[in-house]
Coordinates of N, CA, C and O in Angstrom, one line a residue:
M1 N -39.7 -11.1 36.5 CA -40.3 -10.4 35.3 C -41.0 -11.5 34.4 O -40.5 -12.6 34.3
N2 N -42.2 -11.1 34.0 CA -43.0 -12.0 33.2 C -42.4 -12.2 31.8 O -42.4 -11.4 31.0
T3 N -41.9 -13.5 31.6 CA -41.3 -13.8 30.3 C -42.3 -13.9 29.2 O -41.9 -14.0 28.0
K4 N -43.6 -14.0 29.5 CA -44.6 -14.0 28.4 C -44.5 -12.8 27.6 O -44.9 -12.8 26.4
L5 N -44.1 -11.7 28.2 CA -44.1 -10.4 27.5 C -42.8 -10.3 26.6 O -42.7 -9.3 25.8
L6 N -41.8 -11.2 26.8 CA -40.6 -11.1 26.0 C -40.7 -11.7 24.7 O -41.5 -12.7 24.5
L7 N -39.9 -11.3 23.7 CA -39.9 -11.8 22.4 C -39.1 -13.1 22.3 O -38.2 -13.3 23.2
P8 N -39.3 -14.0 21.4 CA -38.4 -15.2 21.3 C -37.0 -14.8 21.0 O -36.7 -13.7 20.4
N9 N -36.1 -15.6 21.4 CA -34.6 -15.4 21.3 C -34.2 -15.1 19.8 O -33.3 -14.3 19.6
R10 N -34.8 -15.6 18.9 CA -34.4 -15.4 17.5 C -34.5 -14.0 17.0 O -33.8 -13.6 16.1
F11 N -35.3 -13.2 17.7 CA -35.5 -11.8 17.3 C -34.2 -10.9 17.7 O -34.1 -9.8 17.2
K12 N -33.4 -11.4 18.7 CA -32.3 -10.7 19.1 C -31.3 -10.5 18.0 O -30.8 -9.4 17.8
R13 N -31.0 -11.5 17.2 CA -30.1 -11.4 16.1 C -30.6 -10.4 15.1 O -29.9 -9.6 14.5
I14 N -31.9 -10.4 14.8 CA -32.5 -9.5 13.8 C -32.4 -8.1 14.4 O -32.1 -7.1 13.7
G15 N -32.6 -7.9 15.7 CA -32.4 -6.6 16.3 C -31.1 -6.0 16.2 O -30.9 -4.8 15.9
W16 N -30.0 -6.8 16.5 CA -28.7 -6.4 16.3 C -28.4 -6.0 14.8 O -27.7 -5.0 14.5
F17 N -28.9 -6.8 13.9 CA -28.7 -6.5 12.5 C -29.4 -5.2 12.1 O -28.9 -4.6 11.1
I18 N -30.4 -4.8 12.8 CA -31.1 -3.5 12.5 C -30.4 -2.4 13.2 O -30.2 -1.3 12.7
L19 N -30.2 -2.6 14.5 CA -29.7 -1.5 15.4 C -28.3 -1.0 15.1 O -28.1 0.2 15.0
I20 N -27.4 -1.9 14.8 CA -26.0 -1.4 14.6 C -25.9 -0.6 13.3 O -25.4 0.5 13.4
P21 N -26.5 -1.0 12.2 CA -26.4 -0.1 11.0 C -27.2 1.2 11.2 O -26.7 2.2 10.7
A22 N -28.3 1.2 11.9 CA -29.0 2.4 12.2 C -28.2 3.4 12.9 O -28.2 4.6 12.6
I23 N -27.5 2.9 14.0 CA -26.7 3.8 14.8 C -25.5 4.4 13.9 O -25.2 5.6 13.9
I24 N -24.9 3.5 13.1 CA -23.8 3.9 12.3 C -24.2 5.0 11.3 O -23.6 6.0 11.1
I25 N -25.3 4.7 10.6 CA -25.9 5.6 9.6 C -26.3 6.9 10.2 O -26.0 8.0 9.7
Y26 N -26.9 6.9 11.4 CA -27.2 8.1 12.1 C -26.0 8.9 12.5 O -26.0 10.1 12.3
L27 N -25.0 8.3 13.0 CA -23.7 9.0 13.3 C -23.1 9.6 12.1 O -22.7 10.8 12.1
L28 N -23.1 8.9 11.0 CA -22.6 9.5 9.7 C -23.4 10.7 9.3 O -22.9 11.7 8.8
A29 N -24.8 10.6 9.4 CA -25.7 11.6 8.9 C -25.6 12.8 9.8 O -25.6 14.0 9.3
V30 N -25.6 12.7 11.1 CA -25.8 13.8 12.0 C -24.5 14.3 12.6 O -24.1 15.5 12.5
V31 N -23.7 13.4 13.2 CA -22.5 13.8 13.8 C -21.4 14.3 12.8 O -20.8 15.3 13.0
F32 N -21.2 13.5 11.8 CA -20.2 13.9 10.8 C -20.8 14.7 9.6 O -20.1 14.9 8.6
D33 N -22.0 15.1 9.7 CA -22.7 15.9 8.7 C -22.6 15.4 7.3 O -22.5 16.1 6.3
L34 N -22.7 14.1 7.2 CA -22.8 13.4 5.9 C -24.2 13.5 5.4 O -25.1 13.1 6.1
N35 N -24.4 14.0 4.2 CA -25.7 14.1 3.6 C -26.2 12.8 3.1 O -25.9 12.4 2.0
I36 N -27.0 12.1 3.9 CA -27.6 10.9 3.4 C -29.1 11.2 3.3 O -29.8 11.4 4.4
K37 N -29.6 11.4 2.2 CA -31.0 11.8 2.0 C -31.7 10.9 1.1 O -31.3 10.5 0.0
L38 N -32.9 10.5 1.5 CA -33.9 9.8 0.6 C -34.5 10.9 -0.3 O -34.5 12.1 0.1
P39 N -35.0 10.6 -1.4 CA -35.6 11.7 -2.3 C -36.8 12.3 -1.5 O -37.5 11.7 -0.8
D40 N -36.9 13.6 -1.7 CA -38.0 14.4 -1.0 C -39.3 13.9 -1.6 O -39.4 13.6 -2.8
S41 N -40.3 13.9 -0.8 CA -41.6 13.5 -1.3 C -42.7 14.2 -0.4 O -42.4 14.8 0.6
K42 N -43.9 14.0 -0.8 CA -45.0 14.5 0.1 C -45.1 13.5 1.3 O -45.2 12.3 1.1
V43 N -45.1 14.1 2.5 CA -45.3 13.3 3.7 C -46.5 13.7 4.4 O -46.9 14.9 4.4
F44 N -47.2 12.8 5.1 CA -48.4 13.1 5.9 C -48.0 13.6 7.2 O -47.1 13.0 7.9
A45 N -48.6 14.7 7.7 CA -48.3 15.3 9.0 C -49.6 15.4 9.7 O -50.6 16.0 9.2
L46 N -49.7 14.9 10.9 CA -50.9 15.1 11.7 C -51.1 16.6 12.1 O -52.2 17.1 12.2
Y47 N -49.9 17.2 12.4 CA -49.9 18.6 12.9 C -48.7 19.2 12.3 O -47.6 18.7 12.3
S48 N -48.9 20.4 11.8 CA -47.7 21.2 11.2 C -47.8 22.6 11.7 O -48.8 23.3 11.6
N49 N -46.7 23.1 12.2 CA -46.5 24.5 12.6 C -45.5 25.0 11.7 O -44.3 24.7 11.7
Q50 N -45.8 25.9 10.8 CA -44.9 26.4 9.7 C -43.7 27.0 10.3 O -42.6 27.0 9.7
F51 N -43.8 27.6 11.5 CA -42.6 28.2 12.1 C -41.5 27.2 12.4 O -40.3 27.4 12.1
T52 N -41.9 26.0 12.9 CA -40.9 25.0 13.2 C -40.3 24.4 11.9 O -39.3 23.8 11.9
L53 N -41.0 24.6 10.8 CA -40.5 24.1 9.5 C -39.6 25.1 8.8 O -39.1 24.9 7.7
G54 N -39.4 26.3 9.4 CA -38.5 27.3 8.9 C -39.1 28.3 8.0 O -38.5 29.1 7.4
H55 N -40.4 28.3 7.9 CA -41.1 29.3 7.1 C -41.4 30.5 7.9 O -41.8 30.4 9.1
A56 N -41.4 31.7 7.3 CA -41.7 32.9 8.0 C -43.2 33.0 8.2 O -44.0 32.5 7.4
Y57 N -43.6 33.7 9.2 CA -45.0 33.9 9.5 C -45.6 34.8 8.4 O -45.0 35.8 8.1
S58 N -46.7 34.4 7.9 CA -47.4 35.3 6.9 C -48.9 35.3 7.3 O -49.5 34.3 7.6
E59 N -49.4 36.5 7.3 CA -50.8 36.6 7.7 C -51.8 35.9 6.7 O -52.9 35.6 7.1
S60 N -51.4 35.8 5.5 CA -52.3 35.2 4.5 C -52.3 33.6 4.6 O -53.3 33.1 4.2
T61 N -51.3 33.0 5.2 CA -51.4 31.6 5.4 C -51.4 31.3 6.9 O -50.6 31.9 7.7
P62 N -52.2 30.3 7.3 CA -52.2 29.9 8.7 C -50.9 29.3 9.1 O -50.2 28.6 8.3
T63 N -50.5 29.5 10.3 CA -49.2 28.9 10.8 C -49.4 27.5 11.3 O -48.4 26.7 11.3
R64 N -50.6 27.1 11.6 CA -50.8 25.7 12.1 C -51.8 25.0 11.2 O -52.9 25.6 10.9
Q65 N -51.5 23.8 10.9 CA -52.4 23.0 10.1 C -52.5 21.6 10.6 O -51.5 21.1 11.2
I66 N -53.6 20.9 10.4 CA -53.8 19.6 10.9 C -54.1 18.7 9.7 O -54.8 19.0 8.8
C67 N -53.6 17.5 9.8 CA -53.7 16.5 8.7 C -53.5 17.0 7.3 O -54.4 17.1 6.5
I68 N -52.2 17.2 7.0 CA -51.9 17.7 5.7 C -50.8 16.9 5.1 O -50.1 16.1 5.8
L69 N -50.6 17.1 3.8 CA -49.5 16.5 3.1 C -48.5 17.7 2.8 O -48.9 18.8 2.4
Q70 N -47.3 17.5 3.2 CA -46.3 18.6 3.0 C -45.0 18.0 2.4 O -44.8 16.8 2.5
D71 N -44.2 18.9 1.8 CA -42.9 18.4 1.3 C -42.0 18.0 2.5 O -42.0 18.8 3.5
G72 N -41.3 16.9 2.4 CA -40.5 16.5 3.5 C -39.6 15.3 3.1 O -39.6 14.9 2.0
N73 N -38.8 14.9 4.0 CA -37.8 13.9 3.8 C -37.9 12.9 4.9 O -37.8 13.3 6.1
Y74 N -37.9 11.6 4.6 CA -38.1 10.6 5.6 C -36.8 10.0 6.1 O -36.8 9.0 6.9
T75 N -35.6 10.5 5.8 CA -34.4 9.9 6.1 C -34.2 9.7 7.5 O -34.0 8.6 8.0
L76 N -34.2 10.8 8.3 CA -33.9 10.6 9.8 C -35.1 9.9 10.5 O -34.9 9.2 11.5
T77 N -36.3 10.1 9.9 CA -37.4 9.3 10.5 C -37.2 7.8 10.3 O -37.4 7.1 11.3
L78 N -36.8 7.4 9.2 CA -36.6 6.0 8.9 C -35.4 5.5 9.8 O -35.6 4.4 10.4
I79 N -34.4 6.2 9.9 CA -33.3 5.8 10.8 C -33.7 5.7 12.2 O -33.4 4.7 12.9
G80 N -34.5 6.6 12.7 CA -35.0 6.6 14.0 C -35.9 5.4 14.3 O -35.8 4.7 15.3
L81 N -36.8 5.1 13.4 CA -37.7 4.0 13.5 C -36.9 2.7 13.5 O -37.2 1.8 14.3
L82 N -35.9 2.6 12.7 CA -35.0 1.4 12.7 C -34.3 1.2 14.0 O -34.2 0.1 14.5
A83 N -33.8 2.3 14.5 CA -33.1 2.2 15.8 C -34.0 1.8 16.9 O -33.6 1.0 17.7
I84 N -35.2 2.4 17.0 CA -36.1 2.0 18.0 C -36.5 0.5 17.9 O -36.5 -0.3 18.8
A85 N -36.8 0.1 16.6 CA -37.2 -1.3 16.4 C -36.1 -2.3 16.8 O -36.3 -3.3 17.5
G86 N -34.9 -1.9 16.4 CA -33.7 -2.8 16.7 C -33.5 -2.8 18.2 O -33.2 -3.9 18.7
A87 N -33.5 -1.7 18.8 CA -33.3 -1.7 20.3 C -34.3 -2.5 21.1 O -34.0 -3.2 22.0
I88 N -35.6 -2.4 20.6 CA -36.6 -3.2 21.3 C -36.4 -4.7 21.1 O -36.6 -5.5 22.0
L89 N -36.1 -5.0 19.9 CA -35.8 -6.5 19.6 C -34.6 -7.0 20.4 O -34.7 -8.1 20.9
V90 N -33.6 -6.2 20.5 CA -32.4 -6.6 21.3 C -32.7 -6.6 22.8 O -32.4 -7.6 23.5
G91 N -33.3 -5.6 23.2 CA -33.5 -5.5 24.7 C -34.6 -6.4 25.3 O -34.5 -6.8 26.4
F92 N -35.6 -6.7 24.5 CA -36.7 -7.5 25.0 C -36.9 -8.8 24.4 O -38.0 -9.4 24.3
S93 N -35.8 -9.4 23.9 CA -35.8 -10.8 23.4 C -35.3 -11.7 24.5 O -34.3 -11.3 25.2
K94 N -35.8 -12.9 24.6 CA -35.4 -13.8 25.7 C -33.9 -14.2 25.4 O -33.5 -14.2 24.3
E95 N -33.3 -14.6 26.5 CA -31.9 -15.2 26.4 C -32.2 -16.7 26.1 O -33.3 -17.2 26.2
K96 N -31.1 -17.4 25.6 CA -31.3 -18.8 25.3 C -31.7 -19.6 26.6 O -32.5 -20.5 26.5
Q97 N -31.1 -19.2 27.7 CA -31.5 -19.8 28.9 C -32.0 -18.7 29.8 O -31.3 -18.1 30.6
E98 N -33.3 -18.5 29.8 CA -33.9 -17.5 30.6 C -34.3 -18.0 31.9 O -35.1 -18.9 32.1
D99 N -33.5 -17.5 33.0 CA -33.8 -18.0 34.3 C -34.0 -16.8 35.3 O -34.2 -15.7 34.8
E100 N -34.1 -17.1 36.6 CA -34.5 -16.1 37.5 C -33.4 -15.0 37.6 O -33.7 -13.8 37.8
F101 N -32.1 -15.4 37.5 CA -31.0 -14.4 37.5 C -31.1 -13.4 36.4 O -31.0 -12.2 36.5
I102 N -31.4 -14.0 35.2 CA -31.5 -13.1 34.0 C -32.7 -12.2 34.1 O -32.7 -11.0 33.8
A103 N -33.8 -12.7 34.6 CA -35.0 -11.9 34.8 C -34.8 -10.8 35.8 O -35.2 -9.6 35.6
K104 N -34.1 -11.1 36.9 CA -33.7 -10.1 37.9 C -32.8 -9.1 37.3 O -32.9 -7.9 37.5
T105 N -31.8 -9.5 36.6 CA -30.8 -8.6 35.9 C -31.5 -7.7 34.9 O -31.2 -6.5 34.8
R106 N -32.4 -8.3 34.2 CA -33.2 -7.5 33.2 C -34.0 -6.4 33.9 O -34.0 -5.2 33.5
L107 N -34.7 -6.7 35.0 CA -35.5 -5.7 35.7 C -34.6 -4.7 36.3 O -34.9 -3.5 36.2
E108 N -33.5 -5.1 37.0 CA -32.6 -4.1 37.6 C -32.0 -3.2 36.6 O -31.8 -2.0 36.8
S109 N -31.6 -3.8 35.4 CA -31.0 -2.9 34.3 C -32.0 -1.9 33.8 O -31.7 -0.8 33.5
L110 N -33.3 -2.3 33.7 CA -34.3 -1.4 33.2 C -34.5 -0.3 34.2 O -34.6 0.9 33.9
V111 N -34.6 -0.6 35.5 CA -34.8 0.4 36.6 C -33.5 1.3 36.6 O -33.7 2.6 36.6
W112 N -32.3 0.8 36.5 CA -31.1 1.5 36.5 C -31.1 2.5 35.3 O -30.7 3.7 35.4
A113 N -31.5 2.0 34.1 CA -31.5 2.8 32.9 C -32.5 4.0 33.0 O -32.2 5.1 32.6
V114 N -33.6 3.8 33.7 CA -34.6 4.9 33.9 C -34.0 5.9 34.8 O -34.1 7.1 34.5
Y115 N -33.4 5.5 35.9 CA -32.7 6.4 36.8 C -31.6 7.2 36.1 O -31.6 8.5 36.3
V116 N -30.7 6.6 35.4 CA -29.6 7.3 34.8 C -30.2 8.2 33.7 O -29.8 9.4 33.6
N117 N -31.1 7.7 32.9 CA -31.7 8.5 31.8 C -32.3 9.8 32.4 O -32.1 10.9 31.9
Y118 N -33.1 9.7 33.5 CA -33.8 10.9 34.0 C -32.8 11.8 34.8 O -33.1 13.0 34.9
A119 N -31.8 11.2 35.3 CA -30.7 12.1 36.0 C -30.1 12.9 34.9 O -29.9 14.1 35.1
I120 N -29.7 12.3 33.8 CA -29.2 13.1 32.7 C -30.2 14.1 32.2 O -29.8 15.3 31.9
L121 N -31.4 13.7 32.0 CA -32.4 14.7 31.6 C -32.6 15.8 32.5 O -32.8 17.0 32.1
A122 N -32.6 15.6 33.8 CA -32.7 16.7 34.8 C -31.5 17.6 34.7 O -31.7 18.9 34.7
F123 N -30.3 17.1 34.5 CA -29.1 17.9 34.2 C -29.3 18.8 33.0 O -29.0 20.0 33.0
C124 N -29.9 18.2 31.9 CA -30.1 18.9 30.7 C -31.2 20.0 30.8 O -31.1 21.0 30.2
F125 N -32.2 19.7 31.7 CA -33.2 20.8 31.9 C -32.5 22.0 32.5 O -32.9 23.1 32.3
L126 N -31.5 21.8 33.3 CA -30.8 22.9 34.0 C -29.9 23.7 33.1 O -29.7 24.9 33.2
F127 N -29.2 23.0 32.1 CA -28.1 23.6 31.4 C -28.3 23.7 29.9 O -27.4 24.2 29.2
F128 N -29.4 23.2 29.3 CA -29.6 23.3 27.9 C -30.9 24.1 27.7 O -31.9 23.8 28.3
F129 N -30.9 24.9 26.7 CA -32.1 25.7 26.4 C -32.3 25.8 24.9 O -31.5 25.5 24.1
S130 N -33.5 26.2 24.5 CA -33.9 26.5 23.2 C -33.8 25.3 22.3 O -34.1 24.2 22.6
F131 N -33.2 25.5 21.1 CA -33.1 24.4 20.1 C -32.2 23.3 20.6 O -32.5 22.1 20.3
E132 N -31.2 23.6 21.4 CA -30.3 22.6 21.9 C -31.1 21.6 22.8 O -30.8 20.4 22.9
F133 N -32.0 22.2 23.6 CA -32.8 21.3 24.5 C -33.7 20.4 23.7 O -33.9 19.2 24.0
L134 N -34.2 20.9 22.5 CA -35.0 20.0 21.6 C -34.1 18.9 21.1 O -34.6 17.7 21.1
Q135 N -32.9 19.1 20.8 CA -32.0 18.0 20.4 C -31.8 17.0 21.5 O -31.7 15.8 21.3
V136 N -31.6 17.5 22.7 CA -31.5 16.6 23.9 C -32.7 15.7 24.0 O -32.6 14.5 24.3
M137 N -33.9 16.3 23.8 CA -35.1 15.5 23.9 C -35.2 14.4 22.9 O -35.7 13.3 23.1
I138 N -34.7 14.8 21.7 CA -34.7 13.8 20.6 C -33.7 12.6 20.9 O -34.1 11.5 20.8
Y139 N -32.6 12.9 21.4 CA -31.6 11.9 21.9 C -32.2 11.1 23.0 O -32.0 9.9 23.1
N140 N -32.9 11.7 23.9 CA -33.5 11.1 25.1 C -34.5 10.0 24.7 O -34.7 9.1 25.5
M141 N -35.1 10.1 23.5 CA -36.0 9.0 23.1 C -35.3 7.7 23.0 O -35.9 6.6 23.2
F142 N -34.0 7.7 22.6 CA -33.2 6.5 22.3 C -32.4 6.1 23.5 O -32.1 4.9 23.7
T143 N -32.0 7.0 24.4 CA -31.0 6.7 25.4 C -31.5 5.7 26.4 O -30.7 4.9 26.9
I144 N -32.7 5.7 26.8 CA -33.2 4.8 27.8 C -33.0 3.4 27.4 O -32.6 2.5 28.1
L145 N -33.4 3.1 26.1 CA -33.2 1.7 25.6 C -31.7 1.4 25.5 O -31.4 0.2 25.8
L146 N -30.9 2.3 25.0 CA -29.5 2.0 24.9 C -28.8 1.8 26.2 O -28.0 0.9 26.4
F147 N -29.2 2.6 27.2 CA -28.6 2.4 28.6 C -29.0 1.0 29.1 O -28.2 0.3 29.7
F148 N -30.3 0.7 28.9 CA -30.8 -0.6 29.4 C -30.0 -1.8 28.7 O -29.5 -2.7 29.4
I149 N -29.9 -1.7 27.4 CA -29.1 -2.8 26.7 C -27.7 -2.8 27.1 O -27.2 -3.9 27.4
A150 N -27.1 -1.7 27.2 CA -25.6 -1.6 27.6 C -25.4 -2.2 29.0 O -24.6 -3.1 29.2
R151 N -26.3 -1.8 30.0 CA -26.1 -2.4 31.3 C -26.4 -3.8 31.4 O -25.7 -4.6 32.1
F152 N -27.5 -4.2 30.8 CA -28.0 -5.6 30.9 C -26.9 -6.6 30.3 O -26.5 -7.5 31.0
Y153 N -26.3 -6.2 29.2 CA -25.3 -7.1 28.6 C -24.0 -7.0 29.3 O -23.2 -8.0 29.4
Y154 N -23.7 -5.8 29.9 CA -22.5 -5.7 30.7 C -22.5 -6.6 31.9 O -21.6 -7.3 32.2
V155 N -23.7 -6.6 32.6 CA -23.8 -7.4 33.8 C -23.8 -8.9 33.5 O -23.1 -9.7 34.1
L156 N -24.5 -9.3 32.4 CA -24.4 -10.7 31.9 C -23.0 -11.1 31.6 O -22.6 -12.2 31.9
N157 N -22.3 -10.3 30.8 CA -20.9 -10.6 30.4 C -20.0 -10.7 31.7 O -19.2 -11.6 31.8
K158 N -20.2 -9.8 32.6 CA -19.4 -9.8 33.8 C -19.7 -11.1 34.6 O -18.8 -11.8 35.1
F159 N -20.9 -11.5 34.7 CA -21.3 -12.7 35.4 C -20.8 -14.0 34.7 O -20.2 -14.9 35.4
N160 N -20.8 -14.0 33.4 CA -20.3 -15.1 32.6 C -18.8 -15.3 32.8 O -18.3 -16.4 32.9
K161 N -18.1 -14.1 32.8 CA -16.6 -14.2 33.1 C -16.3 -14.7 34.4 O -15.3 -15.5 34.6
S162 N -17.1 -14.3 35.4 CA -16.8 -14.8 36.8 C -17.1 -16.3 36.9 O -16.4 -17.0 37.6
L163 N -18.1 -16.8 36.1 CA -18.4 -18.3 36.1 C -17.2 -19.0 35.4 O -16.8 -20.1 35.9
T164 N -16.7 -18.4 34.4 CA -15.5 -19.0 33.7 C -14.3 -19.2 34.5 O -13.6 -20.2 34.5
R165 N -14.0 -18.1 35.3 CA -12.9 -18.2 36.2 C -13.0 -19.2 37.3 O -12.1 -19.8 37.8
E166 N -14.3 -19.4 37.8 CA -14.5 -20.4 38.9 C -14.3 -21.8 38.4 O -13.9 -22.7 39.2
K167 N -14.5 -22.1 37.1 CA -14.4 -23.4 36.6 C -12.9 -23.7 36.4 O -12.2 -24.4 36.7

């Protein structure tokens, strides 16, 4: 794997500092239905379909609009952006000692994460429909990075433990 594309090691700590709180806040907000809301404000939307925003169809107002300001809340958007940024910083920062084994493990973990992610997605295509499938697709944006990080650090930890036992 070309290490020129990886971020410096110092970004990993920043990534963990962003990723862990973002996941905790997301779980509190969505899973436990805790209302964490930023103040509502006008937000810019490239495309808006009023039906998806919960408004009833009215013949006097168009249902689809392009490049508009609308009332909205950035809370989950901000949490999602923080989670993505944190996961990218954690997953794609160099290790302190970046060698061929780590590069191979990183590549294998990435391929493994893609396989697992799309296997789960195929399962969801078969058994989830309507709004529930939309929720699956939202989670799917994050799972590939999380699967990659989990497997990569699991394999590195397992390898480091085996080295410790040999000494």
